[in-house]
Amino acid sequence: MKRILPACTLVLVMAGAVGANDDGGFAYKKAAAVNHLMEYMVKPSMDTVKAYREAGGPSGKEEWQTAFGAVSMVVEAAQLTLMDGRVKDDPWKQGAEEVVAAGRDAMLGAYRMDTDGYAKALKAMSAGCKTCHDVHKKKDE
Ligand code: HEC
């Protein structure tokens, strides 16, 4: 009987059903400005993604793994824009959530080395960037 609870807990954690804040009492507190998340996390990762695309890739296991890691940084950055009071309005929240969801799909595509799935998800991810940028990014940038 004792074993049932931990097993259930593991299943719940894997299903994401246990509170996202169950992180040992650590409270996330923002350190970076959003334009720095963009400049230092999102942009370098997107530069990698773009370079592969322009070269007709990613191709080969190593490039797919790098693409996976790059997109994972974009997903993390987008999640950070949703945390600790950064959300400003609906387009912000919606755009960031689109980036997170489509970015996860792109990660899956990269994991599977599925060129079409990856490309399609990246397109959806970029739409998420635009949803937020249309309202929140200055036009001259
Ligand atoms: C939740 C809103 C939001 C989302 C989603 C978002 N951005 Fe941004 N982005 C911003 C804001 C805010 C700025 C800063 C605008 C400013 O300071 O004028 C910015 C700025 C940028 C910049 C300029 C950074 C600099 O200062 O050098 C780049 C590049 C950028 N974003 C890329 C992206 C890409 C690519 C995506 C999608 C993968 C994305 N952003 C998704 C809000 C967002």
mmCIF file of C-alpha atoms and ligand atoms in Angstrom:
data_model
loop_
_atom_site.group_PDB
_atom_site.id
_atom_site.type_symbol
_atom_site.label_atom_id
_atom_site.label_comp_id
_atom_site.label_asym_id
_atom_site.label_seq_id
_atom_site.Cartn_x
_atom_site.Cartn_y
_atom_site.Cartn_z
ATOM 1 C CA MET A 1 0.000 0.000 0.000
ATOM 2 C CA LYS A 2 2.840 2.354 0.857
ATOM 3 C CA ARG A 3 4.198 2.087 -2.661
ATOM 4 C CA ILE A 4 1.020 3.293 -4.329
ATOM 5 C CA LEU A 5 1.318 6.950 -3.428
ATOM 6 C CA PRO A 6 4.806 7.598 -4.785
ATOM 7 C CA ALA A 7 3.925 5.731 -7.971
ATOM 8 C CA CYS A 8 0.804 7.853 -8.411
ATOM 9 C CA THR A 9 2.785 10.988 -7.694
ATOM 10 C CA LEU A 10 5.295 10.099 -10.371
ATOM 11 C CA VAL A 11 2.528 9.578 -12.902
ATOM 12 C CA LEU A 12 0.969 12.920 -11.971
ATOM 13 C CA VAL A 13 4.289 14.723 -12.262
ATOM 14 C CA MET A 14 4.902 13.205 -15.654
ATOM 15 C CA ALA A 15 1.432 14.248 -16.734
ATOM 16 C CA GLY A 16 2.110 17.767 -15.490
ATOM 17 C CA ALA A 17 -0.799 17.487 -13.096
ATOM 18 C CA VAL A 18 1.152 18.370 -9.982
ATOM 19 C CA GLY A 19 1.366 22.120 -9.441
ATOM 20 C CA ALA A 20 3.953 23.815 -11.606
ATOM 21 C CA ASN A 21 5.137 25.572 -8.464
ATOM 22 C CA ASP A 22 6.091 22.396 -6.694
ATOM 23 C CA ASP A 23 9.749 23.324 -6.863
ATOM 24 C CA GLY A 24 10.993 22.872 -3.358
ATOM 25 C CA GLY A 25 10.030 26.305 -2.115
ATOM 26 C CA PHE A 26 12.126 28.149 -4.659
ATOM 27 C CA ALA A 27 10.342 31.269 -5.822
ATOM 28 C CA TYR A 28 11.238 32.554 -9.269
ATOM 29 C CA LYS A 29 12.069 36.217 -9.223
ATOM 30 C CA LYS A 30 12.842 37.993 -12.470
ATOM 31 C CA ALA A 31 16.342 39.288 -13.057
ATOM 32 C CA ALA A 32 16.340 40.173 -16.763
ATOM 33 C CA ALA A 33 14.448 42.850 -18.654
ATOM 34 C CA VAL A 34 12.330 41.425 -21.461
ATOM 35 C CA ASN A 35 14.440 43.082 -24.154
ATOM 36 C CA HIS A 36 17.435 41.288 -22.668
ATOM 37 C CA LEU A 37 15.615 37.954 -22.769
ATOM 38 C CA MET A 38 15.053 38.762 -26.435
ATOM 39 C CA GLU A 39 18.586 39.915 -27.111
ATOM 40 C CA TYR A 40 20.516 37.249 -25.232
ATOM 41 C CA MET A 41 18.256 34.191 -25.249
ATOM 42 C CA VAL A 42 15.859 34.493 -28.174
ATOM 43 C CA LYS A 43 17.961 36.235 -30.808
ATOM 44 C CA PRO A 44 21.089 34.044 -30.686
ATOM 45 C CA SER A 45 18.903 30.944 -30.759
ATOM 46 C CA MET A 46 16.871 32.230 -33.671
ATOM 47 C CA ASP A 47 20.099 33.122 -35.493
ATOM 48 C CA THR A 48 21.112 29.467 -35.244
ATOM 49 C CA VAL A 49 17.694 28.319 -36.438
ATOM 50 C CA LYS A 50 17.814 30.774 -39.320
ATOM 51 C CA ALA A 51 21.341 29.806 -40.386
ATOM 52 C CA TYR A 52 20.318 26.153 -40.643
ATOM 53 C CA ARG A 53 17.186 27.040 -42.584
ATOM 54 C CA GLU A 54 19.102 29.195 -45.049
ATOM 55 C CA ALA A 55 21.531 26.339 -45.598
ATOM 56 C CA GLY A 56 18.600 24.023 -46.356
ATOM 57 C CA GLY A 57 18.862 22.219 -43.018
ATOM 58 C CA PRO A 58 19.063 21.290 -40.253
ATOM 59 C CA SER A 59 20.747 18.202 -41.583
ATOM 60 C CA GLY A 60 22.483 15.471 -39.698
ATOM 61 C CA LYS A 61 22.023 14.474 -36.101
ATOM 62 C CA GLU A 62 24.315 17.108 -34.677
ATOM 63 C CA GLU A 63 22.490 19.996 -36.346
ATOM 64 C CA TRP A 64 19.102 18.649 -35.315
ATOM 65 C CA GLN A 65 20.302 18.420 -31.727
ATOM 66 C CA THR A 66 21.602 21.970 -31.855
ATOM 67 C CA ALA A 67 18.304 23.133 -33.359
ATOM 68 C CA PHE A 68 16.452 21.328 -30.563
ATOM 69 C CA GLY A 69 18.546 23.114 -27.946
ATOM 70 C CA ALA A 70 18.178 26.487 -29.650
ATOM 71 C CA VAL A 71 14.393 26.228 -29.831
ATOM 72 C CA SER A 72 14.270 25.062 -26.220
ATOM 73 C CA MET A 73 15.911 28.368 -25.226
ATOM 74 C CA VAL A 74 13.231 30.276 -27.110
ATOM 75 C CA VAL A 75 10.530 28.285 -25.306
ATOM 76 C CA GLU A 76 12.164 28.984 -21.959
ATOM 77 C CA ALA A 77 12.468 32.691 -22.738
ATOM 78 C CA ALA A 78 8.808 32.816 -23.762
ATOM 79 C CA GLN A 79 7.858 31.127 -20.506
ATOM 80 C CA LEU A 80 9.852 33.737 -18.619
ATOM 81 C CA THR A 81 7.842 36.493 -20.304
ATOM 82 C CA LEU A 82 4.787 34.956 -18.646
ATOM 83 C CA MET A 83 6.280 34.972 -15.160
ATOM 84 C CA ASP A 84 6.653 37.269 -12.168
ATOM 85 C CA GLY A 85 4.381 40.039 -13.354
ATOM 86 C CA ARG A 86 5.863 40.473 -16.835
ATOM 87 C CA VAL A 87 2.545 39.936 -18.646
ATOM 88 C CA LYS A 88 1.128 43.250 -19.814
ATOM 89 C CA ASP A 89 -2.070 42.353 -21.638
ATOM 90 C CA ASP A 90 -3.852 39.686 -23.684
ATOM 91 C CA PRO A 91 -1.713 39.880 -26.850
ATOM 92 C CA TRP A 92 1.357 39.486 -24.648
ATOM 93 C CA LYS A 93 -0.017 36.425 -22.908
ATOM 94 C CA GLN A 94 -1.424 34.949 -26.108
ATOM 95 C CA GLY A 95 1.755 35.550 -28.120
ATOM 96 C CA ALA A 96 3.997 34.039 -25.469
ATOM 97 C CA GLU A 97 1.704 31.023 -25.082
ATOM 98 C CA GLU A 98 1.746 30.512 -28.856
ATOM 99 C CA VAL A 99 5.541 30.576 -28.820
ATOM 100 C CA VAL A 100 5.641 28.076 -25.953
ATOM 101 C CA ALA A 101 3.173 25.650 -27.548
ATOM 102 C CA ALA A 102 4.475 25.850 -31.120
ATOM 103 C CA GLY A 103 8.055 25.884 -29.860
ATOM 104 C CA ARG A 104 7.426 22.601 -28.070
ATOM 105 C CA ASP A 105 6.096 21.192 -31.343
ATOM 106 C CA ALA A 106 9.229 22.413 -33.102
ATOM 107 C CA MET A 107 11.359 20.733 -30.431
ATOM 108 C CA LEU A 108 9.493 17.511 -31.067
ATOM 109 C CA GLY A 109 10.051 17.946 -34.799
ATOM 110 C CA ALA A 110 13.766 18.489 -34.204
ATOM 111 C CA TYR A 111 13.910 15.479 -31.911
ATOM 112 C CA ARG A 112 12.338 13.364 -34.645
ATOM 113 C CA MET A 113 14.420 15.049 -37.361
ATOM 114 C CA ASP A 114 11.086 15.676 -39.066
ATOM 115 C CA THR A 115 11.790 18.466 -41.539
ATOM 116 C CA ASP A 116 8.159 19.248 -42.383
ATOM 117 C CA GLY A 117 6.848 19.088 -38.825
ATOM 118 C CA TYR A 118 9.718 21.231 -37.616
ATOM 119 C CA ALA A 119 9.218 23.855 -40.344
ATOM 120 C CA LYS A 120 5.479 24.008 -39.777
ATOM 121 C CA ALA A 121 5.899 24.432 -36.022
ATOM 122 C CA LEU A 122 8.531 27.132 -36.483
ATOM 123 C CA LYS A 123 6.126 29.055 -38.657
ATOM 124 C CA ALA A 124 3.476 28.871 -35.958
ATOM 125 C CA MET A 125 6.070 29.903 -33.402
ATOM 126 C CA SER A 126 6.951 32.998 -35.433
ATOM 127 C CA ALA A 127 3.280 33.894 -35.552
ATOM 128 C CA GLY A 128 3.415 33.951 -31.754
ATOM 129 C CA CYS A 129 6.372 36.361 -31.833
ATOM 130 C CA LYS A 130 4.315 38.592 -34.086
ATOM 131 C CA THR A 131 1.219 38.462 -31.879
ATOM 132 C CA CYS A 132 3.201 40.027 -29.053
ATOM 133 C CA HIS A 133 5.477 42.230 -31.169
ATOM 134 C CA ASP A 134 2.580 43.804 -33.061
ATOM 135 C CA VAL A 135 1.644 45.455 -29.800
ATOM 136 C CA HIS A 136 4.847 45.541 -27.780
ATOM 137 C CA LYS A 137 7.896 45.834 -29.983
ATOM 138 C CA LYS A 138 8.891 49.228 -31.263
ATOM 139 C CA LYS A 139 8.617 49.446 -35.030
ATOM 140 C CA ASP A 140 12.182 50.612 -35.598
ATOM 141 C CA GLU A 141 13.711 47.469 -34.119
HETATM 142 C C1 HEC B 1 5.358 38.243 -24.852
HETATM 143 C C2 HEC B 1 5.817 39.172 -25.804
HETATM 144 C C3 HEC B 1 6.907 38.777 -26.748
HETATM 145 C C4 HEC B 1 7.057 37.599 -27.436
HETATM 146 C C5 HEC B 1 6.166 36.379 -27.413
HETATM 147 C C6 HEC B 1 8.249 37.741 -28.224
HETATM 148 N N1 HEC B 1 8.802 38.963 -28.011
HETATM 149 FE FE1 HEC B 1 10.500 39.655 -28.882
HETATM 150 N N2 HEC B 1 10.281 41.406 -27.884
HETATM 151 C C7 HEC B 1 9.290 41.704 -26.950
HETATM 152 C C8 HEC B 1 9.548 42.984 -26.343
HETATM 153 C C9 HEC B 1 8.707 43.638 -25.266
HETATM 154 C C10 HEC B 1 10.711 43.464 -26.957
HETATM 155 C C11 HEC B 1 11.427 44.762 -26.640
HETATM 156 C C12 HEC B 1 10.857 45.880 -27.429
HETATM 157 C C13 HEC B 1 11.483 47.192 -27.047
HETATM 158 O O1 HEC B 1 12.158 47.266 -26.013
HETATM 159 O O2 HEC B 1 11.278 48.102 -27.810
HETATM 160 C C14 HEC B 1 11.142 42.461 -27.915
HETATM 161 C C15 HEC B 1 12.274 42.575 -28.713
HETATM 162 C C16 HEC B 1 12.742 41.605 -29.548
HETATM 163 C C17 HEC B 1 13.967 41.701 -30.305
HETATM 164 C C18 HEC B 1 14.944 42.866 -30.287
HETATM 165 C C19 HEC B 1 15.852 42.610 -29.103
HETATM 166 C C20 HEC B 1 16.938 43.612 -28.940
HETATM 167 O O3 HEC B 1 16.711 44.606 -28.226
HETATM 168 O O4 HEC B 1 18.013 43.398 -29.504
HETATM 169 C C21 HEC B 1 14.092 40.541 -31.006
HETATM 170 C C22 HEC B 1 15.216 40.145 -31.941
HETATM 171 C C23 HEC B 1 12.947 39.712 -30.686
HETATM 172 N N3 HEC B 1 12.156 40.389 -29.787
HETATM 173 C C24 HEC B 1 12.730 38.466 -31.202
HETATM 174 C C25 HEC B 1 11.646 37.674 -30.871
HETATM 175 C C26 HEC B 1 11.356 36.397 -31.480
HETATM 176 C C27 HEC B 1 12.173 35.755 -32.585
HETATM 177 C C28 HEC B 1 10.243 35.922 -30.866
HETATM 178 C C29 HEC B 1 9.523 34.633 -31.082
HETATM 179 C C30 HEC B 1 10.312 33.437 -31.064
HETATM 180 C C31 HEC B 1 9.825 36.914 -29.887
HETATM 181 N N4 HEC B 1 10.698 37.951 -29.924
HETATM 182 C C32 HEC B 1 8.726 36.769 -29.080
HETATM 183 C C33 HEC B 1 8.244 40.901 -26.616
HETATM 184 C C34 HEC B 1 8.015 39.631 -27.114
#
